[in-house]
Short mmCIF file of C-alpha atoms in Angstrom, two decimals:
data_model
loop_
_atom_site.label_atom_id
_atom_site.label_comp_id
_atom_site.label_asym_id
_atom_site.label_seq_id
_atom_site.Cartn_x
_atom_site.Cartn_y
_atom_site.Cartn_z
CA UNK A 1 0.00 0.00 0.00
CA UNK A 2 0.11 3.19 -0.40
CA UNK A 3 1.71 6.61 0.20
CA UNK A 4 4.70 7.48 -1.93
CA UNK A 5 5.99 10.92 -2.76
CA UNK A 6 8.30 11.36 -5.69
CA UNK A 7 10.09 14.12 -3.81
CA UNK A 8 13.45 13.19 -2.38
CA UNK A 9 14.63 14.12 1.10
CA UNK A 10 17.22 16.81 1.45
CA UNK A 11 20.73 15.64 2.16
CA UNK A 12 22.08 16.82 5.49
CA UNK A 13 24.35 15.65 8.25
CA UNK A 14 22.25 12.65 9.19
CA UNK A 15 20.52 11.67 6.02
CA UNK A 16 21.46 10.58 2.60
CA UNK A 17 19.32 9.72 -0.37
CA UNK A 18 18.75 6.06 -0.99
CA UNK A 19 16.78 4.22 -3.64
CA UNK A 20 18.26 5.76 -6.76
CA UNK A 21 21.70 4.82 -5.51
CA UNK A 22 21.34 1.25 -4.37
CA UNK A 23 24.96 0.58 -5.15
CA UNK A 24 25.95 3.38 -2.81
CA UNK A 25 23.90 1.90 -0.03
CA UNK A 26 25.51 -1.46 -0.54
CA UNK A 27 28.85 0.21 -0.17
CA UNK A 28 27.72 1.96 3.01
CA UNK A 29 26.52 -1.32 4.48
CA UNK A 30 29.79 -2.93 3.56
CA UNK A 31 31.73 -0.22 5.39
CA UNK A 32 29.77 -1.14 8.52
CA UNK A 33 30.71 -4.73 8.19
CA UNK A 34 27.18 -5.83 7.30
CA UNK A 35 28.43 -7.88 4.38
CA UNK A 36 26.26 -10.18 2.36
CA UNK A 37 25.03 -12.11 5.37
CA UNK A 38 24.15 -9.15 7.60
CA UNK A 39 24.97 -8.83 11.28
CA UNK A 40 25.62 -11.81 13.51
CA UNK A 41 23.41 -10.18 16.13
CA UNK A 42 19.68 -10.80 16.25
CA UNK A 43 16.85 -8.89 17.98
CA UNK A 44 16.00 -11.94 20.13
CA UNK A 45 19.51 -11.68 21.65
CA UNK A 46 18.17 -8.69 23.62
CA UNK A 47 16.92 -9.84 27.01
CA UNK A 48 16.93 -6.44 28.76
CA UNK A 49 16.05 -2.98 27.52
CA UNK A 50 17.66 -0.95 26.02
CA UNK A 51 19.77 -2.92 23.53
CA UNK A 52 23.48 -2.25 23.96
CA UNK A 53 26.01 -1.13 21.37
CA UNK A 54 23.69 0.29 18.73
CA UNK A 55 25.16 0.35 15.27
CA UNK A 56 25.81 3.83 13.86
CA UNK A 57 23.58 3.44 10.78
CA UNK A 58 19.97 2.58 10.02
CA UNK A 59 18.64 1.87 6.54
CA UNK A 60 14.86 1.97 6.56
CA UNK A 61 12.23 1.52 3.87
CA UNK A 62 9.16 3.47 4.94
CA UNK A 63 6.50 4.75 2.56
CA UNK A 64 5.10 7.30 5.01
CA UNK A 65 7.62 9.64 3.46
CA UNK A 66 6.76 12.88 5.33
CA UNK A 67 6.90 11.10 8.69
CA UNK A 68 10.12 9.35 7.65
CA UNK A 69 11.70 12.69 6.77
CA UNK A 70 10.95 13.89 10.29
CA UNK A 71 12.05 10.60 11.92
CA UNK A 72 15.42 10.65 10.16
CA UNK A 73 16.49 13.67 12.18
CA UNK A 74 14.49 13.01 15.36
CA UNK A 75 15.70 9.43 15.86
CA UNK A 76 19.14 10.17 14.47
CA UNK A 77 19.75 13.04 16.86
CA UNK A 78 18.45 11.17 19.91
CA UNK A 79 20.49 8.02 19.34
CA UNK A 80 23.40 9.37 17.29
CA UNK A 81 22.54 7.14 14.35
CA UNK A 82 22.81 8.09 10.68
CA UNK A 83 19.45 7.25 9.17
CA UNK A 84 18.42 6.88 5.54
CA UNK A 85 15.06 6.09 4.01
CA UNK A 86 14.03 4.59 0.71
CA UNK A 87 10.52 5.41 -0.39
CA UNK A 88 8.77 2.81 -2.50
CA UNK A 89 5.65 2.63 -4.61
CA UNK A 90 5.16 -1.13 -4.47
CA UNK A 91 6.08 -3.63 -1.71
CA UNK A 92 7.64 -5.98 -4.24
CA UNK A 93 10.52 -3.47 -4.48
CA UNK A 94 11.78 -4.36 -0.99
CA UNK A 95 10.44 -7.91 -1.04
CA UNK A 96 12.58 -8.77 -4.07
CA UNK A 97 15.66 -7.77 -2.05
CA UNK A 98 14.62 -10.10 0.75
CA UNK A 99 14.23 -12.88 -1.82
CA UNK A 100 17.76 -12.13 -3.03
CA UNK A 101 19.33 -12.60 0.44
CA UNK A 102 19.00 -9.16 2.02
CA UNK A 103 22.14 -7.49 3.31
CA UNK A 104 21.07 -3.83 3.15
CA UNK A 105 17.62 -3.23 4.61
CA UNK A 106 17.27 -2.80 8.39
CA UNK A 107 13.65 -1.82 8.81
CA UNK A 108 10.55 -1.94 6.60
CA UNK A 109 7.07 -0.49 7.01
CA UNK A 110 5.26 -3.43 5.48
CA UNK A 111 1.63 -4.15 4.68
CA UNK A 112 0.03 -7.13 6.39
CA UNK A 113 -0.15 -9.51 3.43
CA UNK A 114 3.52 -8.90 2.61
CA UNK A 115 4.43 -9.53 6.24
CA UNK A 116 2.59 -12.84 6.04
CA UNK A 117 4.52 -13.79 2.90
CA UNK A 118 7.79 -12.77 4.54
CA UNK A 119 7.06 -14.86 7.65
CA UNK A 120 6.09 -17.84 5.51
CA UNK A 121 9.44 -17.65 3.69
CA UNK A 122 11.49 -17.08 6.87
CA UNK A 123 12.66 -13.61 5.84
CA UNK A 124 11.98 -11.82 9.14
CA UNK A 125 13.60 -11.69 12.58
CA UNK A 126 11.42 -12.57 15.54
CA UNK A 127 11.07 -9.57 17.87
CA UNK A 128 11.48 -9.54 21.68
CA UNK A 129 8.30 -7.57 22.37
CA UNK A 130 8.24 -8.75 25.99
CA UNK A 131 11.24 -6.51 26.75
CA UNK A 132 10.29 -3.63 24.42
CA UNK A 133 8.70 -1.00 26.70
CA UNK A 134 6.47 0.58 24.05
CA UNK A 135 4.86 -2.69 22.99
CA UNK A 136 2.21 -1.97 25.61
CA UNK A 137 1.33 1.25 23.78
CA UNK A 138 -0.01 -0.68 20.77
CA UNK A 139 -3.78 -0.80 21.01
CA UNK A 140 -5.42 -4.21 21.34
CA UNK A 141 -7.64 -3.42 18.34
CA UNK A 142 -4.60 -3.19 16.09
CA UNK A 143 -2.73 -6.09 17.68
CA UNK A 144 -5.71 -8.27 16.76
CA UNK A 145 -5.97 -6.91 13.21
CA UNK A 146 -3.19 -8.86 11.65
CA UNK A 147 -1.42 -12.20 11.54
CA UNK A 148 2.06 -11.04 12.51
CA UNK A 149 2.00 -13.26 15.60
CA UNK A 150 2.37 -16.94 14.77
CA UNK A 151 2.99 -19.97 16.97
CA UNK A 152 3.79 -17.77 19.96
CA UNK A 153 6.33 -15.68 18.05
CA UNK A 154 5.97 -12.00 17.11
CA UNK A 155 7.51 -10.81 13.85
CA UNK A 156 6.29 -7.21 13.60
CA UNK A 157 5.14 -4.17 15.56
CA UNK A 158 2.08 -2.40 14.11
CA UNK A 159 2.65 1.11 12.79
CA UNK A 160 -0.81 2.16 11.57
CA UNK A 161 -4.28 1.06 10.56
CA UNK A 162 -5.19 1.94 6.99
CA UNK A 163 -8.84 2.35 6.06
CA UNK A 164 -10.16 2.34 2.47
CA UNK A 165 -13.38 4.30 2.94
CA UNK A 166 -15.87 6.04 0.69
CA UNK A 167 -14.80 9.68 0.48
CA UNK A 168 -17.42 12.30 -0.37
CA UNK A 169 -17.94 16.04 -0.75
CA UNK A 170 -19.79 17.00 2.42
CA UNK A 171 -21.15 20.20 0.86
CA UNK A 172 -22.69 18.23 -2.02
CA UNK A 173 -24.27 15.56 0.16
CA UNK A 174 -26.57 16.46 3.06
CA UNK A 175 -25.34 13.42 4.94
CA UNK A 176 -22.79 10.65 4.47
CA UNK A 177 -23.85 8.22 1.71
CA UNK A 178 -24.99 5.00 3.32
CA UNK A 179 -24.13 2.66 0.44
CA UNK A 180 -21.47 2.04 -2.15
CA UNK A 181 -24.45 2.26 -4.47
CA UNK A 182 -23.83 6.01 -4.64
CA UNK A 183 -21.06 5.14 -7.12
CA UNK A 184 -23.68 3.55 -9.39
CA UNK A 185 -26.26 6.37 -9.09
CA UNK A 186 -27.13 8.06 -12.41
CA UNK A 187 -27.82 11.28 -10.52
CA UNK A 188 -24.07 11.76 -10.03
CA UNK A 189 -23.00 10.83 -13.55
CA UNK A 190 -19.67 12.43 -14.44
CA UNK A 191 -18.93 13.38 -10.82
CA UNK A 192 -17.68 10.01 -9.60
CA UNK A 193 -14.32 8.27 -9.61
CA UNK A 194 -12.88 4.84 -8.92
CA UNK A 195 -9.39 3.69 -8.01
CA UNK A 196 -7.47 2.15 -10.91
CA UNK A 197 -6.67 -0.88 -8.78
CA UNK A 198 -8.00 -4.34 -9.55
CA UNK A 199 -8.29 -5.55 -5.97
CA UNK A 200 -9.75 -2.38 -4.47
CA UNK A 201 -12.32 -1.83 -7.22
CA UNK A 202 -13.37 -5.49 -7.39
CA UNK A 203 -13.73 -5.63 -3.62
CA UNK A 204 -15.93 -2.52 -3.66
CA UNK A 205 -18.06 -4.16 -6.36
CA UNK A 206 -18.18 -7.36 -4.31
CA UNK A 207 -19.45 -5.50 -1.26
CA UNK A 208 -21.94 -3.53 -3.39
CA UNK A 209 -23.39 -6.79 -4.73
CA UNK A 210 -23.56 -8.37 -1.27
CA UNK A 211 -20.61 -10.72 -1.68
CA UNK A 212 -17.62 -11.53 0.49
CA UNK A 213 -14.77 -9.35 -0.87
CA UNK A 214 -12.20 -11.94 0.25
CA UNK A 215 -13.94 -15.00 -1.20
CA UNK A 216 -16.61 -13.82 -3.69
CA UNK A 217 -18.91 -16.39 -5.24
CA UNK A 218 -20.01 -14.58 -8.41
CA UNK A 219 -17.14 -13.05 -10.39
CA UNK A 220 -19.40 -12.48 -13.41
CA UNK A 221 -21.63 -10.19 -11.37
CA UNK A 222 -18.63 -8.19 -10.15
CA UNK A 223 -17.46 -7.65 -13.71
CA UNK A 224 -20.97 -6.81 -14.91
CA UNK A 225 -21.54 -4.03 -12.35
CA UNK A 226 -18.09 -2.53 -12.90
CA UNK A 227 -18.79 -2.34 -16.64
CA UNK A 228 -22.19 -0.78 -15.89
CA UNK A 229 -20.53 1.80 -13.68
CA UNK A 230 -17.93 2.88 -16.20
CA UNK A 231 -20.05 5.47 -18.12
CA UNK A 232 -20.92 7.21 -14.83
CA UNK A 233 -17.30 7.87 -13.90
CA UNK A 234 -15.26 10.93 -14.64
CA UNK A 235 -12.07 8.90 -14.33
CA UNK A 236 -10.11 6.11 -12.69
CA UNK A 237 -7.36 7.64 -10.57
CA UNK A 238 -3.95 6.04 -10.65
CA UNK A 239 -1.92 7.55 -7.81
CA UNK A 240 -2.80 9.04 -4.45
CA UNK A 241 -1.97 12.60 -5.37
CA UNK A 242 -4.24 12.37 -8.41
CA UNK A 243 -7.02 10.87 -6.35
CA UNK A 244 -6.76 13.57 -3.70
CA UNK A 245 -6.61 16.35 -6.31
CA UNK A 246 -9.91 15.20 -7.81
CA UNK A 247 -11.58 15.99 -4.49
CA UNK A 248 -9.54 19.13 -3.73
CA UNK A 249 -10.45 20.60 -7.13
CA UNK A 250 -14.04 19.44 -6.62
CA UNK A 251 -13.94 17.54 -9.91
CA UNK A 252 -15.75 14.62 -8.24
CA UNK A 253 -18.18 14.28 -5.36
CA UNK A 254 -17.64 10.65 -4.33
CA UNK A 255 -15.21 7.79 -4.75
CA UNK A 256 -12.68 5.63 -2.91
CA UNK A 257 -9.70 7.36 -1.28
CA UNK A 258 -7.56 6.47 1.71
CA UNK A 259 -8.31 8.03 5.08
CA UNK A 260 -4.87 9.65 5.10
CA UNK A 261 -5.37 11.40 1.78
CA UNK A 262 -8.87 12.43 2.83
CA UNK A 263 -7.37 13.99 5.96
CA UNK A 264 -4.79 15.84 3.87
CA UNK A 265 -7.45 17.07 1.45
CA UNK A 266 -9.64 18.36 4.26
CA UNK A 267 -7.17 19.82 6.74
CA UNK A 268 -4.18 20.70 4.59
CA UNK A 269 -5.92 21.67 1.34
CA UNK A 270 -9.21 22.98 2.72
CA UNK A 271 -11.39 20.70 0.61
CA UNK A 272 -14.99 20.02 1.75
CA UNK A 273 -14.51 16.27 2.12
CA UNK A 274 -15.16 13.59 4.69
CA UNK A 275 -15.24 9.80 4.68
CA UNK A 276 -17.49 6.97 5.79
CA UNK A 277 -17.81 3.20 5.83
CA UNK A 278 -20.94 2.31 3.80
CA UNK A 279 -23.41 -0.18 5.23
CA UNK A 280 -21.98 -2.96 3.03
CA UNK A 281 -18.58 -2.49 4.69
CA UNK A 282 -15.17 -0.97 4.08
CA UNK A 283 -11.79 -2.66 3.82
CA UNK A 284 -8.89 -1.94 6.14
CA UNK A 285 -5.40 -3.28 6.69
CA UNK A 286 -2.36 -2.50 8.81
CA UNK A 287 1.21 -1.44 8.20
CA UNK A 288 3.86 -2.89 10.45
CA UNK A 289 7.53 -2.44 11.30
CA UNK A 290 9.61 -5.52 10.52
CA UNK A 291 13.34 -6.28 10.72
CA UNK A 292 14.45 -8.44 7.78
CA UNK A 293 17.02 -11.17 8.22
CA UNK A 294 20.32 -10.01 6.78
CA UNK A 295 19.89 -6.57 8.37
CA UNK A 296 23.35 -5.07 8.91
CA UNK A 297 22.07 -2.92 11.81
CA UNK A 298 19.50 -4.98 13.74
CA UNK A 299 20.00 -3.31 17.14
CA UNK A 300 19.51 0.19 15.71
CA UNK A 301 16.45 -1.13 13.88
CA UNK A 302 15.06 -2.66 17.07
CA UNK A 303 15.58 0.59 18.97
CA UNK A 304 13.89 2.50 16.13
CA UNK A 305 10.90 0.15 16.16
CA UNK A 306 10.37 0.75 19.86
CA UNK A 307 11.01 4.51 19.55
CA UNK A 308 8.39 4.85 16.78
CA UNK A 309 5.77 3.44 19.16
CA UNK A 310 6.22 6.20 21.72
CA UNK A 311 2.99 8.17 21.87
CA UNK A 312 4.44 11.50 20.75
CA UNK A 313 6.26 9.89 17.82
CA UNK A 314 3.15 7.98 16.75
CA UNK A 315 1.17 11.21 16.99
CA UNK A 316 3.62 12.75 14.54
CA UNK A 317 2.63 10.04 12.05
CA UNK A 318 -0.97 11.22 12.20
CA UNK A 319 0.04 14.88 12.04
CA UNK A 320 2.16 14.38 8.92
CA UNK A 321 0.22 11.64 7.08
CA UNK A 322 -3.33 11.56 8.49
CA UNK A 323 -3.34 7.82 9.14
CA UNK A 324 -4.53 6.09 12.31
CA UNK A 325 -1.42 5.22 14.34
CA UNK A 326 -1.20 1.88 16.10
CA UNK A 327 -0.78 3.77 19.37
CA UNK A 328 -3.66 5.46 21.16
CA UNK A 329 -2.96 9.16 20.59
CA UNK A 330 -6.36 10.48 21.66
CA UNK A 331 -4.80 12.67 24.35
CA UNK A 332 -2.62 14.33 21.70
CA UNK A 333 -5.48 15.27 19.33
CA UNK A 334 -7.54 18.41 18.95
CA UNK A 335 -11.31 17.98 19.24
CA UNK A 336 -11.58 18.32 15.46
CA UNK A 337 -8.95 15.68 14.76
CA UNK A 338 -10.41 13.36 17.38
CA UNK A 339 -13.79 13.59 15.66
CA UNK A 340 -12.21 12.88 12.29
CA UNK A 341 -10.36 9.79 13.47
CA UNK A 342 -13.31 8.24 15.29
CA UNK A 343 -14.48 5.02 13.67
CA UNK A 344 -17.95 4.25 15.07
CA UNK A 345 -18.33 0.81 16.61
CA UNK A 346 -21.23 0.01 14.28
CA UNK A 347 -19.11 0.38 11.13
CA UNK A 348 -18.74 -2.89 9.25
CA UNK A 349 -14.98 -2.99 8.73
CA UNK A 350 -13.53 -5.93 6.81
CA UNK A 351 -9.92 -6.85 7.40
CA UNK A 352 -8.04 -7.18 4.13
CA UNK A 353 -6.89 -10.76 4.43
CA UNK A 354 -4.45 -12.13 1.91
CA UNK A 355 -6.33 -13.21 -1.21
CA UNK A 356 -6.00 -16.67 -2.63
CA UNK A 357 -4.11 -16.97 -5.90
CA UNK A 358 -7.40 -17.79 -7.64
CA UNK A 359 -9.22 -14.70 -6.37
CA UNK A 360 -6.29 -12.41 -7.09
CA UNK A 361 -6.04 -13.80 -10.61
CA UNK A 362 -9.77 -13.46 -11.26
CA UNK A 363 -9.77 -9.88 -9.96
CA UNK A 364 -6.92 -9.05 -12.35
CA UNK A 365 -8.80 -10.65 -15.26
CA UNK A 366 -11.97 -8.73 -14.40
CA UNK A 367 -10.16 -5.43 -14.17
CA UNK A 368 -8.45 -5.94 -17.50
CA UNK A 369 -11.83 -6.67 -19.09
CA UNK A 370 -13.48 -3.65 -17.44
CA UNK A 371 -10.77 -1.27 -18.57
CA UNK A 372 -11.04 -2.60 -22.12
CA UNK A 373 -14.85 -2.45 -22.25
#
């Protein structure tokens, strides 16, 4: 998932640009003695907090780019660690490095289904959460919303919950639309948008037609309604900035958009937008901090993972990105922000479980057919 800014961080004393210079990073890791096999130390070696003898570097891959820019200096200054960040647009960019025997990446902000794949293939270090003081800050709701704990072992620390709601213009609508059916309503023809994403759009269509978005039973119906919807749309948006701009410029009145981008549109761009979970449900997932095997700086990465779960540092994630942190930050929020982040208990939220190969393949086939129709 999700947020990626093409802008690059400014080089200063503690940061250096990664990503476009992978070879340079390899060289930096080599200078630290990381080598092709990473450090000999492992997070589970830590039996008391804090970990001793932090390495002097940290190479993280975090797609909450604005928060990462802030964290580079904040964590670096506090622990005297030189931090770099590589933004990414697709998880397979870091996952392919894990498949190729990682020796560069220390810390990843990873989406749940990619964490599951990484655990299954033994790419991640187990984490000693029992000795990490800020583990208790993670809310139970988020701890339960993932499968990062398996067979008594914990392989990740949640960073944020990510909701895929229905976003709408709250000056156009008298009240929040109660159904995804608003995206099939002729009354709004030309003022609607959909996400150019096979899984997201097919899952919305599945919920609209009363099916399970994880295991649908009528793929033909999903394709049929998406084709029917197409003439009503102004466009399919392809990246988050484009999607947000459609609402900021008031080109559309309803469509899917992440909660974070909706927050940015409303509070940073002044757009008249809000979000809701329709009666049929809305999908959500979680992003989590993981430490890949082969990490050249596992102790610095472990300290960073704990540091990021301090309440004030988690609150900075919401302030910069608009996403729901894994930590309860209610005491840090204004009344307006607290109202915006409140997810009513009666919302039907569907956790975005990993799709089977069959469902993923059928969704891709449907989306190709819809786009070509």
